[in-house]
Amino acid sequence: MQLDGVLNAAESKLTINNSGSFTTNLDGTDNADEISYVNGQLNVKELETKGDLFVNGTAAAEKLTIVSDKIVYVGNDENKGSLSVTSLMGGRIFADPAWVDGKSEGASLVMVKEAVAGSTVEAGRNAIVALGTTNAQEVSDFFQKTGVTLADTPADGDDEVAAYDTLTVNSVLYVNGGKAEGVAGSTYYGNALATANDEPTSTKTNVYVAANSMLAIDLNTVDTTGATAVFDKTVTLEGGSIVYLDNVANGQTVKVSANGLVDQGADIVFEGDLLMDVVQGEGAAANTVTVEMFNKAEFQDEFGDVAGLDAAYGMFEEGKNLNNNSSSAQFNKWLYSSANALTSVQGTDGRYNSPTALRTIANDVASLGVTTGVQTLTMDAVNQM
C-alpha cells in the first residue's frame, strides 16, 4: 500500500495486509518489498498493520495495532513524518529523519496518549516522542520553552560535545502525565526510548534516555506528592543526558518510576535551578526525586553579593514562582536558571555560566531600576538594557 493523497476515515478501521519487513542489505541497499507507505495524510479510527509501515507524511489513529515484530517508521533519510496515536496496542514505533548538514530541517513527531506494557516507542536522531498527549501545538510550545534545539550532537568520538553546554540534543522524550483540575495524574506503561539512533535499537528496553538526548516533563501534569509514578518501567538516564522540568516548586516529590530510577549523571535543568535542587531519594524512595532549596549562605559564598537575592530566594522557597507571570517573577526565574541568564554575559574567568555573570546582570538591572523608575528587579528593566 502506498498513500500519496488524503484518506480520512475517522470512523473506520484500516487493515494493511502487506507483511514485509524493512531491512538493509550488506551492500547498503534497502530491501523494501511488501512495505507500506503513508506519504500523504491518513486519519482513521483504528489502524492495524501486518508489516512494516513508513509514515513520511502524517497519520492519526485512535487505536494502533502493530502485528508481531513489525515496526512503524516515522520519517526516513529524506523526510520527516508525524504520527498521532491515542492507544498503542503493542509493537514498535521508530522515529528517525536524517540531519541536514548537522542540523534539523524538520523533526519527526510521534505522539502516544497511552500504551500497553509490551509496546515500544523510540525517538531516534532528530525526533521527538510525546507521551500522554496528542496535541502537537502543546508539544511544540513546550519544546520551544526549554531553550533546547535539535541538532547533531555527538556524545563520543573526536567531535564529542556536551548537550548541557550547547543546549542541543539528538532526540527528545516529552511527558504529559494527564493531571488537570479534577483529574489525577496517570502512569505511562509502555517502553519509551530516546536513543538518537539511525535504526531501531535491539538492546534497550524500559525507559531510556541516551547521552545528549533529553527527557522533558511538565510537573503541572504529573502527581507531585510522590503517590503516582510517571512511568511504570525502570527509568535509566545516561550520563550527559538532559532532564528538563517545567513548573518546578520547592517541596514537590515526583515518583519517576514505579520500578526503579537509574541516574548515571544526567544534567537536570529547570527554572530556578541555581537556587533549587532535585534530589533523588534513598532506599525504598530511590525511584523518587524531591525539590529542595540550596542553602542560601552557600550560594552567597559562591556567587557573592547579588542584588535582590533575599526576595528571589523567598519567592522560590515559598513556591510563589509556580504559575506566577509577574514581571519580577519572570526576571527571577530567568536570572536563577542555568540555561537562560548566564549564557548572555561572559564572566571574567571566560566562562558564561559564572558567578560574575549572574552578579553583573542582577546589579546592572538594579542600577537601571533606580535610573528608570523601575523599583524592583524585573524583566521590564532587562528589556530597557
C-alpha atoms as one frame of an Amber mdcrd trajectory, in Angstrom:
protein
   0.000   0.000   0.000   1.186   3.500  -0.803  -0.903   6.533   0.138   0.163
   9.763  -1.541  -3.075  11.670  -1.139  -5.577  12.077   1.694  -7.569   9.305
   3.342  -9.989  10.498   6.008 -11.917   7.618   7.541 -12.244   8.782  11.124
 -14.978   6.255  11.944 -13.425   3.262  10.203 -10.751   0.628  10.695  -7.962
   0.229   8.159  -6.058  -3.053   7.995  -2.821  -3.106   5.996  -2.127  -6.684
   4.894   1.326  -6.119   3.398   3.535  -8.211   5.677   7.072  -7.315   4.614
   9.918  -6.149   6.852  12.308  -3.330   6.034  15.943  -4.452   6.048  19.279
  -3.066   4.906  21.427  -5.365   2.798  25.173  -5.789   3.232  25.833  -3.622
   0.178  23.874  -0.751   1.744  20.777  -1.130  -0.403  17.348  -1.475   1.155
  15.001  -4.401   0.938  11.565  -2.817   0.982   9.373  -5.466  -0.642   5.818
  -5.583   0.694   6.363  -2.405   2.718   3.566   0.137   3.069   3.926   3.915
   2.902   1.897   6.900   4.058   3.358   9.825   2.152   0.190  11.911   2.337
  -2.397  12.203   5.114  -4.142   9.340   6.892  -6.822   9.670   9.563  -8.641
   6.552  10.799 -10.335   5.326  13.939  -8.331   2.084  14.035  -5.186   1.120
  12.164  -3.713  -2.360  12.036  -0.559  -3.131  10.095   0.710  -6.652   9.462
   4.026  -5.456   8.082   6.461  -2.581   8.416   4.944   0.809   7.656   6.674
   4.094   6.773   4.902   7.327   7.728   6.626  10.064   5.738   3.546  12.273
   5.805   1.028  12.462   8.646  -1.047   9.697  10.202  -3.513   9.646  13.080
  -5.393   6.772  14.675  -7.320   6.365  17.889  -6.045   2.790  18.110  -2.896
   1.382  16.507  -2.096  -2.330  16.417   1.291  -3.417  15.059   1.448  -7.140
  14.438   4.202  -9.283  15.959   7.733  -7.930  15.425   6.819  -5.298  12.818
   7.790  -1.624  13.027   6.160   1.662  12.126   8.863   4.051  10.925   8.101
   7.774  11.189  10.362   9.683   8.824  13.330   8.455   6.787  16.606   9.753
   5.346  14.779  12.326   3.237  11.525  13.115   5.022  10.097  13.866   8.442
   6.821  12.307   9.497   4.126  12.767  12.117   2.122  10.056  13.885  -0.611
  10.562  16.481  -1.995   7.589  18.413  -4.458   7.590  21.273  -3.948   3.927
  22.236  -0.913   1.905  21.186  -1.647  -1.826  21.361   1.838  -3.308  21.294
   4.518  -3.298  18.598   7.264  -0.761  17.944   7.362   2.785  16.590  10.654
   4.321  15.497  11.106   7.974  14.509  14.189   8.883  12.500  14.581  11.646
   9.894  18.167  12.402   8.893  20.158  15.510   9.768  20.912  18.069   7.062
  24.472  19.350   7.488  24.232  18.511  11.178  21.035  20.464  11.686  17.350
  19.651  11.953  15.312  20.825   8.999  12.207  19.225  10.409  11.923  16.677
  13.194   9.674  13.666  13.189   6.992  13.752  15.863   5.320  10.745  17.467
   2.514  11.327  19.972   1.117   8.441  22.019  -1.572   9.117  24.599  -1.410
   5.692  26.261   0.278   2.363  25.563   0.253  -1.224  26.745   3.255  -2.597
  28.618   4.669  -4.543  25.649   4.830  -1.592  23.270   7.936   0.442  22.416
   8.235   3.991  21.118  11.721   5.171  20.196  12.973   8.649  19.347  15.923
   8.174  17.028  18.012  11.042  15.684  16.175  14.313  15.031  12.940  13.093
  16.601  10.511  13.972  19.375   8.324  11.401  21.109   5.494  12.857  23.185
   3.754  10.632  25.717   0.389  11.314  27.307  -0.798  13.785  24.689  -1.814
  14.036  21.042  -1.693  17.846  20.953   1.074  18.823  18.536   0.862  22.527
  19.424   1.369  21.719  23.101   4.497  19.741  22.271   5.859  22.478  20.022
   5.236  25.208  22.616   6.839  23.178  25.399   9.916  22.318  23.356  10.383
  25.966  22.437  10.187  26.909  26.121  13.058  24.587  27.014  15.507  26.687
  25.006  16.987  23.445  23.689  17.245  22.734  19.971  17.600  19.554  17.947
  20.956  19.214  16.195  23.527  16.519  15.572  25.265  16.418  18.961  27.887
  13.645  19.078  28.180  12.030  22.505  31.574  10.425  21.822  34.491  10.473
  19.405  36.622  13.359  18.153  33.574  15.617  17.649  32.116  14.931  21.100
  30.199  17.812  22.691  28.083  18.103  25.828  24.380  18.770  25.378  24.299
  20.796  28.599  26.925  23.218  27.265  25.449  23.622  23.789  21.757  23.227
  24.680  21.419  20.960  21.673  20.149  17.384  21.802  19.762  14.487  19.396
  16.316  13.255  20.460  13.569  14.049  22.954  11.046  12.293  25.180   8.304
  14.642  26.382   5.799  13.600  29.043   2.366  14.970  29.880   1.118  12.960
  32.844  -2.509  13.911  32.288  -3.097  15.715  35.596  -5.547  18.575  35.387
  -8.133  20.206  37.616 -10.218  17.349  38.992  -8.147  14.749  37.111  -5.351
  12.754  38.743  -2.044  12.128  37.023  -1.594   8.801  35.245   1.241   6.332
  34.624   2.723   5.500  31.212   3.126   1.710  30.889   5.000   1.193  27.619
   8.706   1.216  26.785   9.914   4.678  25.787  13.397   5.406  24.416  15.392
   8.453  23.341  18.417   6.881  21.667  19.317   9.180  18.752  19.890   6.040
  16.683  19.553   5.848  12.910  17.881   2.448  13.185  15.704   0.792  15.850
  17.642  -0.447  18.849  17.589  -4.098  19.832  19.378  -3.657  23.165  17.371
  -1.077  25.109  14.021  -1.513  26.860  12.034   0.130  29.654  12.520   3.915
  29.696  15.937   5.000  28.486  17.482   8.380  27.666  20.873   8.351  25.952
  23.694  10.838  26.406  22.921  14.112  24.585  19.221  13.293  24.435  16.516
  14.820  26.638  13.645  13.783  28.885  11.209  16.674  29.375   8.386  16.598
  31.940   5.755  19.215  32.745   5.278  18.847  36.508   1.916  20.589  36.273
   0.675  17.423  34.554   2.090  14.767  36.897   1.481  13.846  40.515   3.850
  15.867  42.753   3.040  14.146  46.044   5.072  11.029  45.240   1.997   8.793
  45.079   1.560   8.076  41.352   4.509   7.155  39.145   5.181   8.912  35.854
   6.472   5.669  34.311   5.725   2.074  35.232   9.050   0.758  33.910  12.564
   1.368  35.206  13.985   4.702  34.037  17.661   4.939  33.050  19.276   8.319
  32.421  22.709   8.107  30.830  25.458  10.468  31.889  25.315  13.536  29.673
  21.566  13.315  29.079  19.379  16.288  29.946  16.284  16.202  32.113  14.214
  19.349  31.601  11.492  20.001  34.162   8.819  22.683  33.875   6.701  24.169
  36.665   9.065  23.127  39.438   8.341  24.261  43.005  10.058  23.740  46.324
   8.755  20.674  48.183   7.431  18.736  45.206   8.070  14.990  45.133   7.794
  13.055  41.878   7.808   9.261  41.663   9.653   8.982  38.368   9.183   5.221
  38.101   7.215   2.510  39.834  10.148   0.113  39.438  13.427   1.992  39.628
  15.392   5.104  38.699  18.984   4.765  37.480  20.636   8.173  37.163  24.103
   7.803  35.644  24.812  11.532  35.645  22.028  13.380  33.859  22.031  17.186
  33.867  18.764  18.458  35.352  17.604  21.830  34.021  14.644  23.919  35.184
  13.670  27.484  36.050  15.302  28.346  39.367  17.892  25.561  39.287  20.571
  27.857  40.706  18.553  28.186  43.931  16.760  24.828  43.976  17.968  21.264
  43.619  16.320  17.999  42.594  17.418  15.262  44.982  16.955  11.539  44.382
  15.569   9.592  47.319  17.340   6.749  49.060  16.437   3.151  49.796  12.793
   2.411  49.060  12.377   6.005  47.852  15.191   5.809  45.276  12.649   5.940
  42.452  11.528   9.421  43.545  13.011  12.908  43.340  12.236  15.844  45.626
  12.741  19.561  45.027  14.754  21.266  47.778  16.277  24.702  48.263  20.024
  25.149  48.118  21.492  26.679  51.270  21.389  30.444  50.793  24.646  31.059
  52.675  26.457  28.557  50.470  25.010  30.253  47.383  26.331  33.599  48.622
  29.762  32.077  49.262  29.931  31.114  45.583  28.103  33.993  43.910  28.840
  36.858  46.271  26.566  39.834  46.962  23.744  39.574  44.423  21.182  42.375
  44.350  17.660  41.190  45.170  18.724  37.722  46.326  16.641  37.715  49.515
  13.410  38.457  47.642  14.173  35.919  44.926  15.134  33.206  47.418  11.946
  33.807  49.389   9.841  33.550  46.228  11.275  30.141  45.335  11.313  28.897
  48.924   7.587  29.630  49.340   6.708  28.167  45.929   5.488  31.518  44.658
   7.358  31.044  41.394   4.775  28.467  40.276   2.235  29.865  37.803   3.493
  33.374  38.568   3.978  35.514  35.469   4.513  38.884  37.100   7.448  40.807
  35.645   9.552  40.412  38.796   8.837  36.658  38.954   9.759  36.267  35.303
  13.043  38.048  35.944  13.940  35.866  38.926  13.045  32.665  37.064  15.194
  33.842  34.150  18.152  35.022  36.243  18.406  31.997  38.532  18.171  29.429
  35.742  21.381  27.921  34.414  20.070  27.555  30.861  18.929  31.155  30.498
  20.561  34.175  32.049  24.136  33.072  32.335  24.565  32.342  28.647  24.131
  36.033  27.837  27.086  37.543  29.766  30.628  36.203  29.761  32.423  36.386
  33.096  35.991  37.483  33.706  37.003  33.847  34.040  35.963  33.235  30.432
  33.031  31.017  31.395  29.490  32.024  30.605  27.953  30.066  33.486  29.786
  32.017  36.164  29.104  33.867  39.427  30.453  37.017  37.806  27.838  36.870
  35.058  24.879  36.425  37.403  26.064  39.108  39.803  26.725  41.525  36.940
  23.223  41.082  35.499  21.459  41.459  38.857  23.438  44.503  39.904  23.163
  46.185  36.493  19.394  45.689  36.440  19.121  47.026  39.995  21.084  50.127
  38.997  18.969  50.551  35.897  15.843  50.315  38.040  16.985  53.280  40.072
  17.609  55.430  36.997  14.476  54.434  35.082  11.957  54.363  37.907  11.600
  50.580  37.869  11.775  49.882  41.589  12.100  46.090  41.520  14.257  43.667
  39.604  12.006  42.897  36.657  12.090  41.856  33.044  10.899  45.402  32.270
  14.290  46.636  33.438  16.090  43.951  31.433  14.191  44.977  28.315  15.448
  48.564  28.761  19.098  47.485  28.877
